Short mmCIF file of C-alpha atoms in Angstrom, two decimals:
data_model
loop_
_atom_site.label_atom_id
_atom_site.label_comp_id
_atom_site.label_asym_id
_atom_site.label_seq_id
_atom_site.Cartn_x
_atom_site.Cartn_y
_atom_site.Cartn_z
CA MET A 8 -82.87 -87.08 -13.41
CA ASN A 9 -79.19 -86.15 -13.23
CA VAL A 10 -77.94 -82.60 -13.74
CA SER A 11 -77.19 -83.00 -17.45
CA THR A 12 -80.63 -84.46 -18.16
CA LYS A 13 -82.30 -81.62 -16.28
CA GLN A 14 -80.37 -79.03 -18.27
CA GLN A 15 -81.34 -80.72 -21.53
CA ARG A 16 -84.98 -80.60 -20.47
CA ILE A 17 -84.72 -76.90 -19.59
CA ALA A 18 -83.07 -76.19 -22.96
CA MET A 19 -85.77 -78.12 -24.82
CA LEU A 20 -88.57 -76.21 -23.08
CA ALA A 21 -86.83 -72.87 -23.71
CA LYS A 22 -86.47 -73.69 -27.39
CA GLN A 23 -90.08 -74.83 -27.73
CA LYS A 24 -91.42 -71.71 -26.02
CA PRO A 25 -89.16 -68.81 -27.06
CA ASN A 26 -91.63 -66.13 -25.96
CA GLU A 27 -92.52 -67.55 -22.56
CA SER A 28 -90.89 -67.13 -19.18
CA PHE A 29 -90.17 -69.85 -16.60
CA THR A 30 -92.17 -69.42 -13.40
CA SER A 31 -90.82 -72.55 -11.72
CA LEU A 32 -87.11 -73.32 -11.91
CA ASN A 33 -85.76 -73.61 -8.39
CA HIS A 34 -87.10 -77.16 -7.96
CA TYR A 35 -84.31 -78.32 -10.27
CA ILE A 36 -81.76 -77.26 -7.66
CA ASP A 37 -81.25 -80.12 -5.22
CA LEU A 38 -78.29 -81.62 -3.36
CA GLU A 39 -76.98 -83.34 -6.48
CA TRP A 40 -77.25 -80.07 -8.44
CA LEU A 41 -75.22 -78.26 -5.76
CA ARG A 42 -72.60 -81.01 -5.78
CA GLY A 43 -72.27 -80.51 -9.52
CA ALA A 44 -71.92 -76.77 -8.97
CA PHE A 45 -69.22 -77.31 -6.34
CA LYS A 46 -67.20 -79.51 -8.72
CA LEU A 47 -67.05 -76.58 -11.15
CA VAL A 48 -65.52 -74.26 -8.54
CA LYS A 49 -61.77 -74.07 -9.10
CA LYS A 50 -59.82 -75.77 -6.33
CA LYS A 51 -57.39 -72.86 -6.15
CA SER A 52 -60.14 -70.25 -5.92
CA ALA A 53 -59.24 -67.42 -3.60
CA PRO A 54 -61.35 -67.20 -0.41
CA GLY A 55 -63.79 -64.35 -0.01
CA VAL A 56 -64.46 -62.07 2.96
CA ASP A 57 -65.02 -65.04 5.31
CA GLY A 58 -61.55 -66.46 4.64
CA ILE A 59 -62.91 -69.97 3.97
CA SER A 60 -61.05 -71.85 1.22
CA VAL A 61 -62.34 -74.59 -1.05
CA THR A 62 -60.50 -77.17 1.07
CA ASP A 63 -62.13 -75.86 4.25
CA TYR A 64 -65.60 -75.94 2.70
CA GLU A 65 -65.08 -79.45 1.35
CA LYS A 66 -64.33 -80.95 4.76
CA ASN A 67 -68.05 -81.04 5.63
CA LEU A 68 -69.34 -80.76 2.09
CA ASP A 69 -72.69 -82.57 2.36
CA SER A 70 -73.59 -80.75 5.57
CA ASN A 71 -72.58 -77.39 4.10
CA LEU A 72 -74.52 -78.00 0.89
CA ARG A 73 -77.67 -79.11 2.75
CA SER A 74 -77.53 -75.94 4.82
CA LEU A 75 -76.97 -73.84 1.70
CA LEU A 76 -79.88 -75.53 -0.10
CA GLU A 77 -82.27 -74.95 2.80
CA ARG A 78 -81.31 -71.28 3.16
CA ALA A 79 -81.52 -70.64 -0.59
CA LYS A 80 -84.99 -72.20 -0.93
CA SER A 81 -86.41 -70.60 2.24
CA GLY A 82 -85.12 -67.12 1.46
CA LYS A 83 -82.84 -67.06 4.52
CA TYR A 84 -79.66 -66.95 2.46
CA ILE A 85 -77.73 -63.71 2.95
CA ALA A 86 -75.35 -62.83 0.15
CA PRO A 87 -72.04 -61.68 1.68
CA PRO A 88 -70.18 -58.70 0.19
CA VAL A 89 -67.57 -59.51 -2.42
CA LYS A 90 -63.93 -58.83 -1.69
CA ARG A 91 -62.51 -56.39 -4.21
CA VAL A 92 -59.00 -56.74 -5.62
CA HIS A 93 -57.37 -54.84 -8.47
CA ILE A 94 -55.45 -56.33 -11.39
CA PRO A 95 -53.47 -54.47 -14.08
CA LYS A 96 -55.43 -53.45 -17.16
CA GLY A 97 -54.06 -52.82 -20.64
CA ASP A 98 -50.58 -51.33 -20.40
CA GLY A 99 -50.60 -51.56 -16.61
CA LYS A 100 -51.34 -47.88 -15.98
CA GLU A 101 -54.95 -48.65 -15.10
CA THR A 102 -56.42 -51.43 -12.99
CA ARG A 103 -59.53 -53.54 -13.33
CA PRO A 104 -61.56 -54.14 -10.14
CA ILE A 105 -62.36 -57.81 -9.60
CA GLY A 106 -64.88 -59.08 -7.07
CA VAL A 107 -64.03 -62.25 -5.15
CA PRO A 108 -67.17 -63.95 -3.70
CA THR A 109 -67.02 -66.45 -0.86
CA ILE A 110 -66.73 -70.13 -1.80
CA GLU A 111 -70.32 -70.78 -0.71
CA ASP A 112 -71.49 -67.84 -2.81
CA LYS A 113 -69.59 -69.22 -5.80
CA VAL A 114 -71.33 -72.57 -5.41
CA LEU A 115 -74.80 -71.03 -5.28
CA GLN A 116 -74.08 -68.60 -8.10
CA ARG A 117 -72.81 -71.49 -10.20
CA ALA A 118 -75.98 -73.45 -9.42
CA VAL A 119 -78.16 -70.58 -10.64
CA ALA A 120 -75.96 -70.02 -13.69
CA MET A 121 -76.43 -73.72 -14.53
CA LEU A 122 -80.18 -73.00 -14.68
CA LEU A 123 -79.92 -69.84 -16.74
CA ASP A 124 -77.36 -71.02 -19.30
CA PRO A 125 -79.55 -73.63 -21.07
CA ILE A 126 -82.41 -71.12 -21.27
CA TYR A 127 -80.46 -68.25 -22.77
CA GLU A 128 -78.40 -70.44 -25.09
CA GLN A 129 -81.63 -70.74 -27.08
CA ASP A 130 -81.94 -66.94 -27.26
CA PHE A 131 -78.40 -65.63 -27.69
CA LEU A 132 -77.34 -64.72 -31.22
CA ASN A 133 -74.33 -65.93 -33.18
CA CYS A 134 -72.58 -62.57 -32.80
CA SER A 135 -72.12 -63.23 -29.06
CA HIS A 136 -69.05 -65.32 -28.16
CA GLY A 137 -68.15 -64.51 -24.57
CA PHE A 138 -68.64 -66.95 -21.67
CA ARG A 139 -70.87 -69.35 -23.55
CA LEU A 140 -70.73 -73.11 -23.94
CA GLY A 141 -68.82 -73.98 -27.10
CA GLN A 142 -67.78 -70.35 -27.67
CA SER A 143 -64.42 -68.70 -27.04
CA ALA A 144 -62.28 -65.67 -27.75
CA HIS A 145 -60.57 -67.62 -30.53
CA GLY A 146 -63.97 -68.29 -32.06
CA ALA A 147 -64.70 -64.56 -31.98
CA LEU A 148 -61.36 -63.81 -33.65
CA SER A 149 -62.00 -66.39 -36.36
CA SER A 150 -65.51 -65.04 -36.99
CA LEU A 151 -64.22 -61.47 -37.22
CA ARG A 152 -61.50 -62.36 -39.70
CA SER A 153 -63.77 -64.37 -41.98
CA GLN A 154 -66.55 -61.77 -42.01
CA VAL A 155 -64.18 -58.89 -42.77
CA ILE A 156 -62.94 -60.79 -45.81
CA ASP A 157 -66.19 -62.42 -46.95
CA LEU A 158 -68.46 -59.40 -46.53
CA GLY A 159 -65.95 -56.90 -47.88
CA ALA A 160 -65.94 -54.69 -44.78
CA LYS A 161 -64.23 -51.37 -45.41
CA TRP A 162 -64.90 -49.71 -42.04
CA ILE A 163 -64.55 -51.06 -38.50
CA LEU A 164 -66.33 -49.41 -35.61
CA ASP A 165 -64.14 -50.27 -32.61
CA VAL A 166 -66.31 -49.64 -29.54
CA ASP A 167 -65.29 -49.32 -25.89
CA VAL A 168 -68.03 -49.38 -23.26
CA SER A 169 -66.96 -47.24 -20.33
CA LYS A 170 -66.96 -49.20 -17.04
CA PHE A 171 -69.69 -51.58 -18.17
CA PHE A 172 -69.60 -53.89 -15.15
CA ASP A 173 -69.67 -50.90 -12.79
CA THR A 174 -72.62 -49.11 -14.44
CA LEU A 175 -74.95 -51.93 -15.48
CA ASP A 176 -78.42 -50.82 -14.35
CA HIS A 177 -80.14 -53.18 -11.89
CA ALA A 178 -83.70 -52.18 -12.76
CA HIS A 179 -83.18 -52.77 -16.47
CA LEU A 180 -81.45 -56.09 -15.78
CA ARG A 181 -84.39 -57.32 -13.72
CA GLN A 182 -86.78 -56.40 -16.53
CA PHE A 183 -84.63 -58.21 -19.07
CA LEU A 184 -84.49 -61.34 -16.90
CA LYS A 185 -88.26 -61.37 -16.51
CA HIS A 186 -88.65 -61.96 -20.23
CA ARG A 187 -87.52 -65.53 -19.54
CA VAL A 188 -87.34 -66.05 -15.75
CA ARG A 189 -90.07 -65.29 -13.22
CA ASP A 190 -89.18 -67.81 -10.54
CA GLY A 191 -89.35 -65.92 -7.23
CA VAL A 192 -86.50 -67.82 -5.56
CA ILE A 193 -84.12 -67.27 -8.47
CA MET A 194 -85.01 -63.60 -8.90
CA LYS A 195 -84.55 -62.94 -5.17
CA LEU A 196 -81.12 -64.58 -5.21
CA VAL A 197 -80.05 -62.47 -8.19
CA GLY A 198 -81.32 -59.37 -6.40
CA LYS A 199 -79.32 -60.26 -3.28
CA TRP A 200 -76.13 -60.67 -5.29
CA LEU A 201 -76.62 -57.37 -7.07
CA ASN A 202 -77.08 -55.59 -3.74
CA ALA A 203 -74.54 -57.57 -1.69
CA GLY A 204 -72.02 -54.74 -1.48
CA VAL A 205 -68.27 -54.59 -1.97
CA SER A 206 -65.61 -54.98 0.71
CA GLU A 207 -62.41 -53.06 0.07
CA ARG A 208 -59.69 -52.29 2.62
CA GLY A 209 -62.01 -53.08 5.49
CA ASN A 210 -64.82 -50.84 4.29
CA ILE A 211 -68.10 -52.03 2.78
CA HIS A 212 -70.02 -49.91 0.29
CA PHE A 213 -73.14 -50.64 -1.71
CA PRO A 214 -73.01 -49.46 -5.34
CA LYS A 215 -76.35 -48.49 -6.87
CA GLY A 216 -75.48 -50.22 -10.11
CA GLY A 217 -73.04 -52.67 -11.58
CA CYS A 218 -72.25 -56.35 -11.47
CA PRO A 219 -68.86 -57.27 -9.92
CA GLN A 220 -66.36 -58.77 -12.34
CA GLY A 221 -65.19 -62.06 -10.93
CA GLY A 222 -68.62 -63.17 -9.77
CA VAL A 223 -69.67 -66.55 -11.15
CA ILE A 224 -73.12 -65.22 -12.04
CA SER A 225 -71.77 -62.03 -13.65
CA PRO A 226 -70.96 -63.41 -17.14
CA ILE A 227 -74.48 -64.73 -17.81
CA LEU A 228 -76.08 -61.56 -16.38
CA SER A 229 -73.88 -59.31 -18.51
CA ASN A 230 -74.65 -61.39 -21.60
CA VAL A 231 -78.38 -61.13 -20.90
CA TYR A 232 -78.07 -57.36 -20.50
CA LEU A 233 -76.17 -56.83 -23.75
CA HIS A 234 -78.35 -59.34 -25.59
CA TYR A 235 -81.31 -56.99 -25.20
CA VAL A 236 -79.45 -53.66 -25.26
CA LEU A 237 -77.17 -54.45 -28.21
CA ASP A 238 -77.42 -57.83 -29.99
CA GLN A 239 -81.16 -58.06 -30.47
CA TRP A 240 -81.44 -54.36 -31.30
CA PHE A 241 -78.62 -54.57 -33.86
CA ASP A 242 -80.06 -57.66 -35.52
CA SER A 243 -83.70 -56.55 -35.70
CA GLN A 244 -83.48 -52.76 -36.08
CA VAL A 245 -80.02 -51.72 -37.26
CA ARG A 246 -79.16 -54.37 -39.84
CA PRO A 247 -82.37 -53.99 -41.92
CA ARG A 248 -81.80 -50.23 -42.22
CA MET A 249 -78.26 -50.46 -43.59
CA HIS A 250 -77.54 -49.78 -47.27
CA GLY A 251 -74.49 -52.06 -47.33
CA ARG A 252 -73.46 -55.28 -45.68
CA VAL A 253 -72.76 -55.19 -41.95
CA PHE A 254 -71.78 -57.55 -39.13
CA MET A 255 -70.99 -57.50 -35.42
CA VAL A 256 -68.73 -59.62 -33.20
CA ARG A 257 -69.06 -59.35 -29.41
CA PHE A 258 -67.13 -60.96 -26.58
CA ALA A 259 -68.64 -59.90 -23.22
CA ASP A 260 -68.57 -56.06 -23.32
CA ASP A 261 -65.93 -55.87 -26.09
CA PHE A 262 -67.36 -55.62 -29.58
CA VAL A 263 -66.62 -54.39 -33.08
CA ILE A 264 -68.98 -53.69 -35.96
CA GLY A 265 -67.92 -54.02 -39.58
CA PHE A 266 -69.46 -51.97 -42.41
CA GLU A 267 -69.27 -51.99 -46.15
CA ARG A 268 -70.25 -48.31 -46.32
CA LYS A 269 -68.94 -45.37 -44.32
CA GLU A 270 -72.30 -43.59 -44.14
CA ASP A 271 -73.82 -46.66 -42.43
CA ALA A 272 -71.00 -46.67 -39.88
CA GLU A 273 -71.45 -42.98 -39.09
CA ARG A 274 -75.21 -43.41 -38.62
CA VAL A 275 -74.74 -46.34 -36.24
CA LEU A 276 -72.04 -44.56 -34.24
CA GLU A 277 -74.37 -41.61 -33.73
CA VAL A 278 -77.35 -43.68 -32.62
CA LEU A 279 -75.23 -46.12 -30.56
CA HIS A 280 -74.46 -43.41 -28.00
CA LYS A 281 -78.18 -42.72 -27.53
CA ARG A 282 -79.04 -46.41 -27.34
CA PHE A 283 -76.53 -47.09 -24.58
CA GLU A 284 -77.40 -43.95 -22.61
CA LYS A 285 -81.02 -45.13 -22.56
CA TYR A 286 -79.91 -48.13 -20.52
CA GLY A 287 -77.42 -46.38 -18.24
CA LEU A 288 -74.29 -47.16 -20.25
CA LYS A 289 -71.75 -44.88 -21.90
CA ILE A 290 -69.55 -45.27 -24.96
CA HIS A 291 -66.01 -44.11 -24.16
CA PRO A 292 -65.43 -41.15 -26.53
CA ASP A 293 -61.64 -41.45 -26.65
CA LYS A 294 -61.37 -45.22 -26.94
CA THR A 295 -64.12 -45.63 -29.54
CA SER A 296 -63.10 -45.03 -33.13
CA LEU A 297 -64.17 -45.57 -36.72
CA VAL A 298 -61.26 -47.20 -38.54
CA PRO A 299 -60.91 -47.37 -42.34
CA PHE A 300 -60.06 -51.03 -42.92
CA GLY A 301 -60.72 -51.70 -46.58
CA LYS A 302 -58.78 -54.37 -48.42
CA PRO A 303 -55.71 -52.81 -50.10
CA ARG A 304 -55.58 -52.84 -53.89
CA GLY A 305 -52.71 -53.82 -56.12
CA SER A 306 -49.62 -55.89 -55.45
CA LYS A 307 -47.49 -53.29 -53.67
CA ARG A 308 -47.22 -53.19 -49.88
CA VAL A 309 -49.20 -50.29 -48.45
CA ARG A 310 -49.61 -48.91 -44.96
CA THR A 311 -53.16 -49.52 -43.70
CA GLU A 312 -55.05 -48.69 -40.52
CA THR A 313 -55.18 -51.22 -37.71
CA PHE A 314 -57.41 -51.88 -34.71
CA ASP A 315 -57.10 -53.93 -31.52
CA PHE A 316 -59.62 -56.53 -30.42
CA LEU A 317 -59.32 -59.23 -27.74
CA GLY A 318 -55.59 -58.66 -27.23
CA PHE A 319 -54.64 -58.74 -30.92
CA THR A 320 -53.84 -56.04 -33.47
CA HIS A 321 -55.65 -56.70 -36.75
CA TYR A 322 -54.06 -55.59 -40.00
CA TRP A 323 -53.92 -56.34 -43.73
CA ALA A 324 -50.88 -58.11 -45.13
CA LYS A 325 -49.85 -60.37 -47.99
CA SER A 326 -50.12 -64.14 -47.60
CA HIS A 327 -47.38 -66.51 -48.78
CA ARG A 328 -49.35 -66.91 -52.02
CA GLY A 329 -49.48 -63.18 -52.59
CA PHE A 330 -53.09 -62.53 -51.59
CA TRP A 331 -54.24 -59.77 -49.24
CA VAL A 332 -55.48 -61.29 -45.98
CA VAL A 333 -56.34 -60.08 -42.48
CA LYS A 334 -53.60 -61.03 -40.04
CA ARG A 335 -53.37 -60.77 -36.27
CA LYS A 336 -50.43 -60.06 -33.97
CA THR A 337 -50.18 -59.66 -30.22
CA ALA A 338 -51.16 -56.11 -29.23
CA ARG A 339 -48.28 -54.06 -27.82
CA SER A 340 -50.12 -53.43 -24.57
CA ARG A 341 -50.52 -57.16 -23.98
CA ILE A 342 -46.84 -57.83 -24.68
CA SER A 343 -45.67 -55.11 -22.31
CA ARG A 344 -48.12 -56.19 -19.61
CA GLY A 345 -47.06 -59.83 -19.88
CA LEU A 346 -43.35 -59.00 -19.74
CA LYS A 347 -43.88 -56.64 -16.83
CA GLN A 348 -45.61 -59.37 -14.84
CA ILE A 349 -42.83 -61.87 -15.60
CA ALA A 350 -40.15 -59.33 -14.63
CA GLU A 351 -41.92 -58.67 -11.33
CA TRP A 352 -42.14 -62.42 -10.63
CA CYS A 353 -38.45 -62.91 -11.46
CA ARG A 354 -37.50 -60.02 -9.18
CA LYS A 355 -39.40 -61.46 -6.23
CA ASN A 356 -38.17 -65.02 -6.81
CA ARG A 357 -34.60 -64.39 -7.96
CA HIS A 358 -33.15 -66.24 -4.95
CA ARG A 359 -35.18 -69.41 -5.60
CA SER A 360 -33.49 -72.37 -7.27
CA ILE A 361 -32.99 -72.32 -11.03
CA VAL A 362 -35.01 -75.54 -11.28
CA PHE A 363 -37.98 -73.88 -9.57
CA GLN A 364 -37.69 -70.68 -11.62
CA HIS A 365 -37.50 -72.66 -14.85
CA LYS A 366 -40.60 -74.68 -13.97
CA VAL A 367 -42.71 -71.59 -13.25
CA LEU A 368 -41.44 -69.62 -16.24
CA CYS A 369 -42.30 -72.57 -18.50
CA GLN A 370 -45.83 -72.57 -17.04
CA LYS A 371 -46.17 -68.84 -17.62
CA PHE A 372 -44.91 -69.05 -21.19
CA ARG A 373 -47.20 -71.99 -21.97
CA GLY A 374 -50.08 -69.89 -20.64
CA HIS A 375 -49.08 -67.11 -23.05
CA LEU A 376 -48.92 -69.59 -25.93
CA ALA A 377 -52.30 -71.07 -25.04
CA TYR A 378 -53.93 -67.79 -26.03
CA PHE A 379 -51.58 -65.90 -28.34
CA ALA A 380 -50.07 -68.74 -30.41
CA ILE A 381 -52.44 -68.31 -33.36
CA ARG A 382 -51.64 -68.68 -37.04
CA GLY A 383 -49.63 -65.74 -38.37
CA ASN A 384 -48.39 -64.63 -34.95
CA SER A 385 -45.10 -66.58 -34.92
CA HIS A 386 -42.90 -63.49 -34.82
CA CYS A 387 -44.60 -62.01 -31.75
CA ILE A 388 -44.58 -65.18 -29.67
CA GLN A 389 -40.94 -65.83 -30.59
CA GLN A 390 -40.07 -62.25 -29.64
CA PHE A 391 -41.94 -62.67 -26.36
CA ARG A 392 -39.96 -65.84 -25.63
CA GLU A 393 -36.65 -64.07 -26.26
CA GLU A 394 -37.62 -61.20 -23.98
CA VAL A 395 -38.56 -63.64 -21.21
CA VAL A 396 -35.10 -65.22 -21.50
CA LYS A 397 -33.45 -61.78 -21.24
CA ILE A 398 -35.52 -60.90 -18.18
CA TRP A 399 -34.60 -64.21 -16.56
CA ARG A 400 -30.89 -63.61 -17.07
CA LYS A 401 -31.19 -60.05 -15.77
CA TRP A 402 -32.59 -61.20 -12.44
CA LEU A 403 -30.31 -64.21 -12.16
CA ASN A 404 -27.52 -61.70 -12.60
CA ARG A 405 -28.75 -59.84 -9.52
CA ARG A 406 -29.02 -62.78 -7.16
CA SER A 407 -26.19 -61.35 -5.04
CA ARG A 408 -23.79 -58.42 -5.12
CA GLY A 409 -20.74 -58.94 -7.23
CA ASN A 410 -22.07 -62.26 -8.55
CA VAL A 411 -22.29 -61.37 -12.24
CA MET A 412 -23.46 -64.14 -14.54
CA PRO A 413 -21.54 -64.09 -17.82
CA TRP A 414 -23.35 -64.96 -21.02
CA GLU A 415 -21.28 -68.15 -21.37
CA ARG A 416 -22.65 -69.53 -18.12
CA PHE A 417 -26.18 -68.42 -18.93
CA ARG A 418 -26.01 -70.15 -22.32
CA THR A 419 -25.28 -73.37 -20.45
CA ILE A 420 -28.32 -72.76 -18.22
CA LYS A 421 -30.46 -72.06 -21.30
CA LYS A 422 -29.32 -75.32 -22.81
CA LEU A 423 -30.04 -77.32 -19.67
CA PHE A 424 -33.29 -75.47 -18.87
CA PRO A 425 -34.86 -74.32 -22.15
CA LEU A 426 -38.24 -72.61 -22.37
CA PRO A 427 -40.90 -74.38 -24.48
CA PRO A 428 -40.59 -73.67 -28.21
CA ALA A 429 -42.70 -70.84 -29.64
CA ARG A 430 -45.04 -72.99 -31.72
CA ILE A 431 -48.40 -72.13 -33.23
CA MET A 432 -51.23 -73.87 -31.37
CA HIS A 433 -54.39 -72.41 -32.92
CA PHE A 434 -54.94 -72.42 -36.69
CA ILE A 435 -57.78 -69.92 -36.82
#
């Protein structure tokens, strides 16, 4: 059987036996399975602590994969520490720690994730959208918008889980996994990755909890954790006790809950803190809020509350036909962060050729459009484009002392080297 056929068989068995755990899974992992896992590793993936790149590993691929397979099955595999790097978070004042595994670790983690995904896809609920086959952030945004309107939500509980990936409890995670997976080889590998340690500035430390962001296995493990801590609990225990209609949309550790009645929202907010503390997690008190978000009445424009979710600010506004609808625009923090990154790149590359700068800036702007160019967000993406052009001119103007670029000359450059148009790409 090829990899796809094996995954279909695993999915079928998981669906047929929803209350049983798999005691034998590792036999699915063979050389062909590892080759499939390697193909899914990005070619530009950064090397881990061993400094080996994808190109280096690929030179003796079959030999490397055979060695990896033997060590994984025999228990001799030693999970290396992940290299920690920091990337800007939100408005750039805070950073998010990202773990960078070695290429070999990425291959093996991907191989195990390829086993777990078809099992848990049968268990995960529709409220979960993050890092799942056929799901996306745009799907979460679309679901949120439609449910707010269709269910008449008047209150939004905007929840922030404090340092989720750093505080995820290993003991609870192992118990959750055992509901569906009891294969000794797989469980030992997961345990090794959880305890592999983190390498930062030449020092290695071993956190007692957490699951490094950036690890290939981390998304499925975090989804499993929150499936039992949050999704299943909300669906089976919270929803039946509500007096009004209620819904939840989750993408990884970001989630919002919509309520028809305020008293339901207040009850859930109170018990949510206790629920998360039970499993070693904390709700951030300052970043979690209950937002009144009822549909405005009448034909006049009114100022309503807003909330941010997945990089967008959600607000009520009139449609072209005069109806009140939920609209989305790029959150201010995401605009400022994006422009700051482009300004930094322009500063460092201001002496490169205009042709090169134009090519990279077009790539960066297309990347921005690929996510933020959703229906109703035309103004923000156009504004972002204009700001990118201003930043570009600013740093072209500083290529050398006394070499000021007048607007007339820059207009010629803009005409010869235009950025892509700010067009809507996602009609969600």
